[in-house]
């Protein structure tokens, strides 16, 4: 896969959104901003987002919705590689935020569910009805791991539902082309889960003794981050340690596309034929563009 370097000097970029004008909107977790990278690589700040802006998606009203982890990890410089470190002791939790692209105004929609604080919201995806699935990554404390969960919520702040919990480290989330399945990547396990959808925003009952269906668990020590879905249903998961993108068929077959960074965190699709792919190489602070071998799935409210 031939890569074009679009931008560098980004401060742990995540959540890329391919825009119709050729720019990419993304979060910079360490800089604590929602940013725009123009086609020529110029960067500008759209909004300041204290804490840890993580995933981002265009909603039905044209605003950007962000999963903010609340600053759930420090950053460690390991010889020029920017690595997320342990959760700071003062971390109180994260939120779901809405950013108006015209004014830059920021609104916080959710900080809790059923009286329980959100820990570290990580990624989100909108369905055709305009609601969104999102993951809470949890966090690591001195005493151990706070587990994460899979949620569904509405954009007006009126409804948030915790559908599955007690996952080690939920990260990327996406929908199958027919929206009958929601996919979720677990970072630490290197595992891709799938969950059957009974109705919009409603999961079907889980299999006996299991929270969902296992699509694949990668061998060895490979970690998963965020994901995007192809038009044919393959799930493309950003892969850490074995840096690159792992494309996974619904049946579990895999193929790997290498990227020169061991902390590859996201991929998104755009362009007229949906074969332009933008990839965040977060350890080195770079944004790459490539021609993908197949078309990506067009997201519901992203032009």
XYZ file of N, CA and C in Angstrom, residues 43-275:
699
model
N -2.890 22.887 9.272
C -3.727 22.519 10.412
C -4.316 23.757 11.068
N -5.590 23.665 11.484
C -6.217 24.739 12.235
C -7.072 24.140 13.354
N -7.249 24.906 14.413
C -8.068 24.459 15.535
C -9.514 24.880 15.333
N -10.428 23.929 15.444
C -11.857 24.222 15.376
C -12.384 24.576 16.762
N -11.973 23.794 17.763
C -12.452 24.025 19.130
C -11.456 23.458 20.122
N -11.351 24.123 21.270
C -10.562 23.617 22.385
C -11.445 22.656 23.174
N -10.917 21.448 23.454
C -11.696 20.431 24.159
C -10.856 19.872 25.307
N -10.858 20.538 26.443
C -10.072 20.058 27.583
C -10.439 18.629 27.959
N -9.441 17.905 28.430
C -9.635 16.501 28.803
C -8.914 15.612 27.821
N -9.656 14.879 27.012
C -9.051 13.988 26.037
C -9.997 13.690 24.894
N -10.168 14.633 23.924
C -11.035 14.376 22.773
C -10.517 13.178 21.992
N -11.369 12.193 21.762
C -10.927 10.904 21.242
C -11.570 10.599 19.884
N -12.769 10.029 19.883
C -13.460 9.756 18.637
C -14.277 10.948 18.185
N -14.606 10.992 16.876
C -15.402 12.091 16.330
C -16.233 11.586 15.156
N -17.428 12.166 15.008
C -18.311 11.793 13.902
C -19.271 12.934 13.622
N -19.674 13.056 12.342
C -20.668 14.045 11.950
C -22.053 13.506 12.287
N -22.853 14.315 12.971
C -24.200 13.915 13.339
C -25.237 14.384 12.339
N -26.513 14.065 12.583
C -27.579 14.397 11.629
C -27.807 15.890 11.459
N -27.349 16.705 12.391
C -27.504 18.159 12.310
C -26.278 18.853 11.730
N -25.296 18.073 11.278
C -24.085 18.640 10.691
C -23.029 19.022 11.695
N -23.315 18.866 12.983
C -22.323 19.138 14.024
C -21.407 17.920 14.178
N -20.265 18.147 14.834
C -19.358 17.049 15.148
C -19.612 16.610 16.596
N -19.748 15.324 16.774
C -19.931 14.755 18.107
C -18.638 14.055 18.498
N -18.194 14.288 19.720
C -16.887 13.809 20.180
C -17.041 13.004 21.456
N -16.337 11.875 21.511
C -16.205 11.120 22.752
C -14.945 11.623 23.447
N -15.114 12.248 24.595
C -13.992 12.835 25.340
C -13.669 11.933 26.524
N -12.444 11.407 26.559
C -12.082 10.457 27.621
C -11.745 11.142 28.939
N -11.810 12.466 28.968
C -11.590 13.185 30.215
C -10.144 13.246 30.665
N -9.208 12.919 29.751
C -7.789 12.900 30.132
C -7.423 11.616 30.848
N -7.842 10.491 30.253
C -7.689 9.204 30.944
C -6.301 8.593 30.834
N -5.371 9.275 30.158
C -3.987 8.801 30.195
C -3.003 9.944 29.988
N -1.830 9.789 30.594
C -0.700 10.674 30.343
C 0.004 10.233 29.067
N 0.902 11.069 28.578
C 1.698 10.691 27.413
C 3.164 10.592 27.799
N 3.823 9.573 27.247
C 5.219 9.296 27.550
C 6.025 9.346 26.254
N 7.098 10.117 26.235
C 7.993 10.184 25.084
C 8.998 9.042 25.194
N 8.874 8.076 24.299
C 9.783 6.926 24.284
C 10.674 7.024 23.057
N 11.683 7.886 23.145
C 12.626 8.038 22.047
C 12.002 8.568 20.786
N 11.080 9.542 20.922
C 10.421 10.117 19.763
C 9.083 9.501 19.441
N 8.736 8.428 20.134
C 7.430 7.795 19.968
C 6.528 8.251 21.104
N 5.377 8.810 20.756
C 4.440 9.326 21.749
C 3.506 8.207 22.178
N 3.611 7.783 23.430
C 2.897 6.596 23.903
C 1.922 6.978 25.018
N 0.649 6.560 24.915
C -0.287 6.811 26.017
C 0.134 6.032 27.260
N 0.200 6.736 28.383
C 0.622 6.118 29.628
C -0.523 5.932 30.598
N -0.221 5.696 31.878
C -1.239 5.409 32.889
C -2.197 6.575 33.092
N -3.359 6.258 33.615
C -4.367 7.275 33.919
C -3.903 8.149 35.079
N -3.967 9.484 34.922
C -3.568 10.371 36.025
C -4.455 10.147 37.255
N -3.915 10.310 38.442
C -4.687 10.080 39.671
C -5.943 10.939 39.782
N -5.935 12.137 39.207
C -7.080 13.029 39.341
C -8.181 12.845 38.306
N -8.067 11.824 37.478
C -9.058 11.602 36.424
C -10.431 11.318 37.024
N -11.443 12.083 36.591
C -12.784 11.943 37.153
C -13.776 11.297 36.202
N -13.446 11.202 34.929
C -14.364 10.619 33.964
C -14.461 11.474 32.722
N -15.174 10.956 31.711
C -15.275 11.631 30.431
C -16.693 12.029 30.087
N -16.911 12.350 28.793
C -18.203 12.889 28.389
C -18.425 12.704 26.891
N -19.669 12.987 26.476
C -20.015 13.096 25.062
C -20.288 14.568 24.785
N -19.641 15.113 23.740
C -19.750 16.535 23.448
C -20.202 16.784 22.009
N -20.847 17.939 21.799
C -21.275 18.378 20.473
C -20.539 19.676 20.148
N -19.977 19.736 18.929
C -19.241 20.928 18.509
C -19.896 21.491 17.252
N -20.326 22.744 17.314
C -20.890 23.441 16.171
C -19.741 23.875 15.255
N -19.732 23.375 14.023
C -18.619 23.667 13.119
C -18.595 25.119 12.656
N -19.727 25.805 12.726
C -19.777 27.199 12.307
C -19.213 28.131 13.370
N -19.587 27.884 14.617
C -19.196 28.792 15.701
C -18.097 28.246 16.603
N -17.885 26.928 16.566
C -16.932 26.306 17.486
C -17.490 26.097 18.874
N -18.785 26.406 19.082
C -19.401 26.249 20.400
C -19.452 24.782 20.803
N -19.160 24.524 22.073
C -19.102 23.167 22.597
C -20.219 22.961 23.620
N -20.981 21.874 23.449
C -22.038 21.511 24.386
C -21.755 20.109 24.914
N -21.846 19.934 26.210
C -21.683 18.605 26.798
C -23.050 17.946 26.927
N -23.212 16.781 26.300
C -24.493 16.083 26.285
C -24.637 15.078 27.417
N -23.600 14.291 27.664
C -23.674 13.224 28.659
C -22.376 13.122 29.449
N -22.509 12.926 30.740
C -21.362 12.613 31.600
C -21.614 11.348 32.408
N -22.848 10.812 32.367
C -23.184 9.627 33.152
C -24.323 8.858 32.494
N -24.541 7.648 32.972
C -25.646 6.809 32.533
C -26.217 6.109 33.761
N -27.501 6.305 34.004
C -28.156 5.706 35.175
C -27.406 6.025 36.466
N -26.912 7.245 36.561
C -26.222 7.681 37.763
C -24.784 7.230 37.883
N -24.290 6.491 36.893
C -22.908 6.014 36.908
C -22.077 6.850 35.945
N -20.984 7.406 36.421
C -20.119 8.292 35.633
C -19.532 7.555 34.437
N -19.534 8.202 33.262
C -18.785 7.685 32.126
C -17.301 7.751 32.468
N -16.555 6.713 32.116
C -15.147 6.647 32.514
C -14.260 7.272 31.442
N -14.219 6.658 30.275
C -13.355 7.161 29.206
C -13.956 6.923 27.838
N -15.031 7.656 27.473
C -15.628 7.483 26.141
C -14.570 7.553 25.043
N -14.696 6.654 24.061
C -13.595 6.463 23.113
C -13.958 6.667 21.652
N -15.046 6.060 21.179
C -15.368 6.126 19.759
C -16.881 6.066 19.588
N -17.367 6.498 18.404
C -18.814 6.523 18.167
C -19.131 6.377 16.699
N -20.381 5.924 16.417
C -20.854 5.798 15.045
C -22.361 6.050 15.039
N -22.842 6.798 14.025
C -24.260 7.120 13.908
C -24.992 6.106 13.034
N -26.216 5.748 13.453
C -27.065 4.921 12.604
C -27.965 5.803 11.745
N -28.752 5.180 10.872
C -29.578 5.937 9.930
C -30.632 6.778 10.631
N -31.021 6.366 11.822
C -32.056 7.079 12.567
C -31.507 8.323 13.280
N -30.185 8.469 13.320
C -29.590 9.638 13.934
C -29.170 9.463 15.375
N -29.319 8.249 15.911
C -28.741 7.940 17.215
C -27.332 7.411 17.027
N -26.605 7.228 18.130
C -25.229 6.768 17.963
C -24.852 5.724 19.013
N -24.094 4.754 18.534
C -23.436 3.776 19.401
C -22.089 4.357 19.805
N -21.695 4.157 21.058
C -20.361 4.595 21.451
C -19.753 3.653 22.484
N -18.436 3.662 22.518
C -17.705 2.824 23.459
C -17.131 3.659 24.587
N -17.045 3.039 25.749
C -16.304 3.600 26.880
C -15.139 2.657 27.125
N -13.937 3.198 26.969
C -12.722 2.378 27.041
C -12.383 1.931 28.462
N -12.998 2.592 29.471
C -12.559 2.354 30.841
C -11.232 3.048 31.073
N -10.517 2.664 32.120
C -9.189 3.224 32.361
C -8.421 2.325 33.327
N -7.133 2.576 33.409
C -6.269 1.798 34.289
C -5.893 2.641 35.503
N -6.131 2.123 36.684
C -5.785 2.815 37.916
C -4.673 2.058 38.638
N -4.183 2.632 39.731
C -3.148 1.963 40.518
C -3.665 0.658 41.112
N -4.984 0.573 41.283
C -5.579 -0.633 41.873
C -5.977 -1.670 40.831
N -5.978 -1.287 39.567
C -6.379 -2.226 38.530
C -7.190 -1.551 37.444
N -7.888 -2.344 36.674
C -8.613 -1.864 35.504
C -10.070 -1.558 35.829
N -10.545 -0.382 35.390
C -11.966 -0.084 35.401
C -12.518 -0.517 34.048
N -13.465 -1.436 34.058
C -13.964 -2.008 32.816
C -14.749 -0.988 31.989
N -14.817 -1.259 30.676
C -15.537 -0.405 29.753
C -16.863 -1.009 29.335
N -17.551 -0.317 28.392
C -18.900 -0.722 28.020
C -19.260 -0.218 26.629
N -20.384 -0.733 26.116
C -20.958 -0.318 24.842
C -22.304 0.354 25.118
N -22.501 1.567 24.569
C -23.683 2.376 24.841
C -24.396 2.761 23.539
N -25.651 3.208 23.707
C -26.388 3.859 22.629
C -27.010 5.122 23.201
N -27.000 6.209 22.422
C -27.522 7.478 22.928
C -28.137 8.290 21.795
N -28.942 9.285 22.173
C -29.564 10.213 21.239
C -28.891 11.576 21.335
N -28.951 12.330 20.244
C -28.200 13.579 20.168
C -28.815 14.723 20.969
N -30.081 14.589 21.372
C -30.710 15.683 22.114
C -30.506 15.576 23.622
N -29.696 14.600 24.051
C -29.410 14.451 25.474
C -30.488 13.753 26.263
N -31.487 13.183 25.568
C -32.648 12.625 26.268
C -32.527 11.148 26.619
N -31.596 10.430 26.000
C -31.537 8.981 26.233
C -30.115 8.459 26.080
N -29.685 7.697 27.060
C -28.416 6.981 26.998
C -28.623 5.630 27.656
N -28.182 4.565 26.958
C -28.409 3.198 27.432
C -27.096 2.434 27.422
N -26.776 1.773 28.526
C -25.604 0.907 28.602
C -26.054 -0.504 28.216
N -25.637 -0.958 27.020
C -26.122 -2.230 26.520
C -25.275 -3.425 26.939
N -23.977 -3.259 26.986
C -23.088 -4.347 27.417
C -21.965 -3.714 28.221
N -21.550 -4.369 29.293
C -20.443 -3.815 30.073
C -19.495 -4.919 30.514
N -18.549 -4.566 31.366
C -17.503 -5.462 31.855
C -16.607 -5.980 30.733
N -16.338 -5.104 29.752
C -15.320 -5.405 28.754
C -13.986 -4.827 29.229
N -12.893 -5.451 28.800
C -11.577 -5.014 29.250
C -11.257 -3.615 28.740
N -11.406 -3.372 27.442
C -10.971 -2.083 26.880
C -11.653 -1.792 25.544
N -12.963 -1.521 25.542
C -13.670 -1.230 24.293
C -13.073 -0.017 23.581
N -12.957 -0.113 22.268
C -12.354 0.977 21.502
C -13.184 1.267 20.254
N -12.734 0.843 19.068
C -13.443 1.173 17.846
C -14.842 0.594 17.795
N -15.752 1.315 17.113
C -17.126 0.844 16.964
C -17.615 1.207 15.564
N -18.393 0.313 14.960
C -18.912 0.552 13.619
C -20.117 -0.310 13.341
N -20.821 0.025 12.254
C -22.031 -0.693 11.864
C -21.823 -1.414 10.541
N -22.437 -2.580 10.416
C -22.428 -3.299 9.148
C -23.247 -2.509 8.126
N -23.033 -2.743 6.823
C -23.774 -1.986 5.807
C -25.288 -2.055 5.957
N -25.828 -3.189 6.405
C -27.282 -3.308 6.585
C -27.745 -2.848 7.969
N -26.802 -2.430 8.813
C -27.061 -1.937 10.164
C -27.789 -2.964 11.042
N -27.551 -4.234 10.743
C -28.081 -5.298 11.604
C -27.048 -5.780 12.620
N -25.825 -5.242 12.508
C -24.726 -5.659 13.376
C -23.925 -4.439 13.799
N -23.558 -4.389 15.076
C -22.608 -3.380 15.535
C -21.314 -4.096 15.908
N -20.191 -3.570 15.434
C -18.878 -4.149 15.713
C -18.163 -3.318 16.766
N -17.384 -3.997 17.610
C -16.608 -3.308 18.643
C -15.253 -3.982 18.790
N -14.192 -3.183 18.753
C -12.841 -3.707 18.934
C -12.423 -3.547 20.392
N -11.824 -4.575 20.951
C -11.273 -4.506 22.304
C -9.753 -4.403 22.174
N -9.203 -3.310 22.692
C -7.779 -3.012 22.502
C -6.884 -4.104 23.059
N -6.969 -4.332 24.361
C -6.018 -5.202 25.043
C -6.108 -6.647 24.558
N -7.316 -7.095 24.240
C -7.489 -8.479 23.809
C -7.159 -8.679 22.331
N -7.059 -7.588 21.546
C -6.885 -7.744 20.109
C -8.048 -8.511 19.505
N -9.236 -8.201 19.994
C -10.433 -8.984 19.622
C -11.480 -8.082 18.990
N -12.120 -8.577 17.922
C -13.248 -7.897 17.310
C -14.525 -8.631 17.686
N -15.426 -7.904 18.336
C -16.734 -8.436 18.730
C -17.794 -7.983 17.730
N -18.875 -8.765 17.607
C -20.059 -8.306 16.890
C -21.286 -8.556 17.756
N -22.281 -7.672 17.595
C -23.513 -7.768 18.368
C -24.685 -7.604 17.413
N -25.659 -8.501 17.522
C -26.841 -8.424 16.670
C -27.759 -7.302 17.154
N -28.290 -6.531 16.189
C -29.197 -5.433 16.496
C -30.629 -5.889 16.231
N -31.488 -5.802 17.249
C -32.883 -6.224 17.126
C -33.749 -5.128 16.525
N -33.440 -3.876 16.855
C -34.154 -2.695 16.365
C -33.203 -1.523 16.532
N -33.444 -0.391 15.859
C -32.526 0.730 16.003
C -32.267 1.083 17.467
N -30.989 1.052 17.853
C -30.609 1.372 19.220
C -30.860 0.283 20.233
N -31.210 -0.912 19.750
C -31.550 -2.011 20.658
C -30.771 -3.260 20.263
N -30.019 -3.834 21.188
C -29.308 -5.080 20.911
C -30.208 -6.282 21.155
N -30.006 -7.311 20.344
C -30.668 -8.591 20.583
C -30.033 -9.258 21.799
N -30.680 -10.254 22.328
C -30.132 -10.986 23.462
C -28.785 -11.597 23.081
N -27.872 -11.614 24.021
C -26.539 -12.163 23.783
C -26.576 -13.685 23.813
N -25.583 -14.341 23.197
C -25.483 -15.800 23.301
C -25.296 -16.216 24.756
N -25.643 -17.451 25.097
C -25.470 -17.912 26.476
C -24.027 -17.756 26.960
N -23.849 -17.173 28.122
C -22.556 -17.004 28.800
C -21.569 -16.124 28.038
N -22.043 -15.388 27.023
C -21.157 -14.523 26.244
C -21.803 -13.150 26.086
N -21.000 -12.079 26.057
C -21.577 -10.750 25.862
C -21.945 -10.455 24.414
N -21.364 -11.220 23.481
C -21.597 -10.998 22.060
C -20.936 -12.114 21.271
N -20.706 -11.880 19.984
C -20.080 -12.872 19.116
C -18.643 -12.462 18.817
N -17.717 -13.395 18.883
C -16.319 -13.124 18.557
C -16.108 -13.315 17.062
N -15.699 -12.237 16.377
C -15.390 -12.335 14.950
C -13.983 -12.871 14.771
N -13.023 -12.276 15.497
C -11.638 -12.742 15.441
C -10.895 -12.225 16.661
N -9.908 -12.994 17.104
C -8.929 -12.543 18.090
C -7.559 -12.731 17.460
N -6.797 -11.650 17.338
C -5.514 -11.744 16.652
C -4.510 -12.557 17.458
N -3.652 -13.303 16.784
C -2.638 -14.094 17.489
C -1.494 -13.231 18.003
N -0.768 -13.752 18.963
C 0.394 -13.036 19.483
C -0.025 -11.784 20.224
N 0.890 -10.809 20.276
C 0.608 -9.559 20.985
C 0.336 -8.463 19.977
N -0.920 -8.288 19.614
C -1.372 -7.222 18.738
C -2.561 -6.560 19.423
N -2.613 -5.242 19.374
C -3.676 -4.491 20.038
C -4.554 -3.812 19.001
N -5.831 -3.650 19.323
C -6.777 -3.009 18.417
C -7.112 -1.598 18.885
N -7.356 -0.712 17.913
C -7.814 0.637 18.227
C -9.136 0.877 17.499
N -9.277 1.983 16.794
C -10.551 2.315 16.158
C -10.718 1.590 14.827
N -11.911 1.724 14.235
C -12.198 0.946 13.035
C -13.091 1.718 12.069
N -13.118 1.228 10.847
C -14.058 1.689 9.826
C -14.496 0.465 9.033
N -15.650 0.561 8.393
C -16.226 -0.573 7.682
C -16.167 -0.308 6.177
N -15.875 -1.358 5.420
C -15.881 -1.253 3.967
C -17.295 -1.459 3.434
N -17.521 -1.040 2.190
C -18.842 -1.171 1.581
C -19.275 -2.622 1.472
N -18.306 -3.538 1.353
C -18.647 -4.954 1.223
C -18.786 -5.653 2.575
N -18.592 -4.909 3.678
C -18.797 -5.478 5.006
C -17.543 -5.835 5.760
N -16.370 -5.777 5.119
C -15.148 -6.002 5.879
C -14.977 -4.907 6.929
N -14.366 -5.274 8.044
C -14.114 -4.321 9.121
C -12.617 -4.051 9.172
N -12.236 -2.782 9.034
C -10.827 -2.393 9.005
C -10.457 -1.804 10.359
N -9.618 -2.515 11.095
C -9.290 -2.116 12.464
C -7.843 -1.654 12.535
N -7.649 -0.438 13.054
C -6.293 0.059 13.278
C -5.606 -0.840 14.307
N -4.355 -1.202 14.011
C -3.662 -2.215 14.796
C -2.366 -1.652 15.367
N -2.178 -1.864 16.655
C -1.016 -1.371 17.390
C -0.035 -2.521 17.616
N 1.229 -2.199 17.751
C 2.377 -3.125 17.836
C 2.696 -3.638 16.438
N 1.810 -4.397 15.826
C 1.941 -4.761 14.412
C 1.306 -3.620 13.628
N 2.005 -2.490 13.569
C 1.411 -1.240 13.129
C 0.811 -1.295 11.738
N -0.449 -0.927 11.635
C -1.121 -0.918 10.341
C -2.621 -1.058 10.492
N -3.265 -1.513 9.421
C -4.705 -1.729 9.399
C -4.962 -3.205 9.112
N -5.760 -3.845 9.943
C -6.151 -5.233 9.723
C -7.574 -5.260 9.198
N -7.748 -5.724 7.958
C -9.076 -5.858 7.358
C -9.606 -7.253 7.668
N -10.815 -7.294 8.217
C -11.380 -8.544 8.726
C -12.735 -8.789 8.072
N -12.914 -9.957 7.468
C -14.214 -10.290 6.895
C -15.163 -10.703 8.017
N -16.474 -10.607 7.797
C -17.414 -11.054 8.829
C -17.198 -12.497 9.258
N -16.566 -13.288 8.389
C -16.275 -14.678 8.733
C -14.971 -14.871 9.486
N -14.172 -13.797 9.626
C -12.958 -13.873 10.425
C -11.666 -13.928 9.642
N -11.706 -13.936 8.313
C -10.473 -13.914 7.515
C -9.830 -12.539 7.625
N -8.488 -12.496 7.685
C -7.799 -11.229 7.896
C -6.741 -10.965 6.834
N -6.472 -9.683 6.581
C -5.331 -9.247 5.782
C -4.795 -7.986 6.428
N -3.470 -7.799 6.353
C -2.833 -6.702 7.074
C -2.164 -5.745 6.102
N -2.360 -4.432 6.360
C -1.745 -3.371 5.559
C -0.822 -2.578 6.487
N 0.473 -2.658 6.254
C 1.446 -2.061 7.159
C 1.498 -0.545 7.018
N 1.735 0.128 8.152
C 1.934 1.575 8.237
C 3.158 1.799 9.117
N 4.058 2.749 8.762
C 5.306 2.908 9.516
C 5.134 3.622 10.863
N 4.402 2.997 11.751
C 4.195 3.497 13.108
C 3.625 2.320 13.894
N 4.128 2.073 15.090
C 3.604 0.949 15.872
C 2.314 1.305 16.594
N 1.929 2.604 16.584
C 0.678 3.017 17.226
C -0.222 3.641 16.169
N -0.816 2.796 15.339
C -1.776 3.221 14.327
C -3.162 3.145 14.964
N -3.928 4.244 14.904
C -5.126 4.328 15.728
C -6.447 4.416 14.975
N -6.445 4.901 13.736
C -7.714 5.112 13.037
C -7.555 5.032 11.534
N -8.684 4.733 10.873
C -8.798 4.844 9.425
C -10.189 5.385 9.116
N -10.281 6.234 8.091
C -11.590 6.664 7.604
C -11.540 6.697 6.085
N -12.709 6.637 5.454
C -12.810 6.584 4.000
C -13.522 7.821 3.460
N -13.154 8.209 2.238
C -13.796 9.337 1.578
C -13.431 9.364 0.112
N -13.649 10.522 -0.519
C -13.408 10.649 -1.951
C -14.628 10.238 -2.753
N -14.613 10.561 -4.044
C -15.770 10.301 -4.900
C -16.130 8.820 -4.963
N -15.123 7.959 -4.973
C -15.390 6.516 -5.051
C -15.221 5.814 -3.713
N -15.013 6.592 -2.635
C -14.860 6.062 -1.273
C -13.658 5.129 -1.135
N -12.675 5.297 -2.017
C -11.462 4.485 -1.914
C -10.266 5.265 -1.381
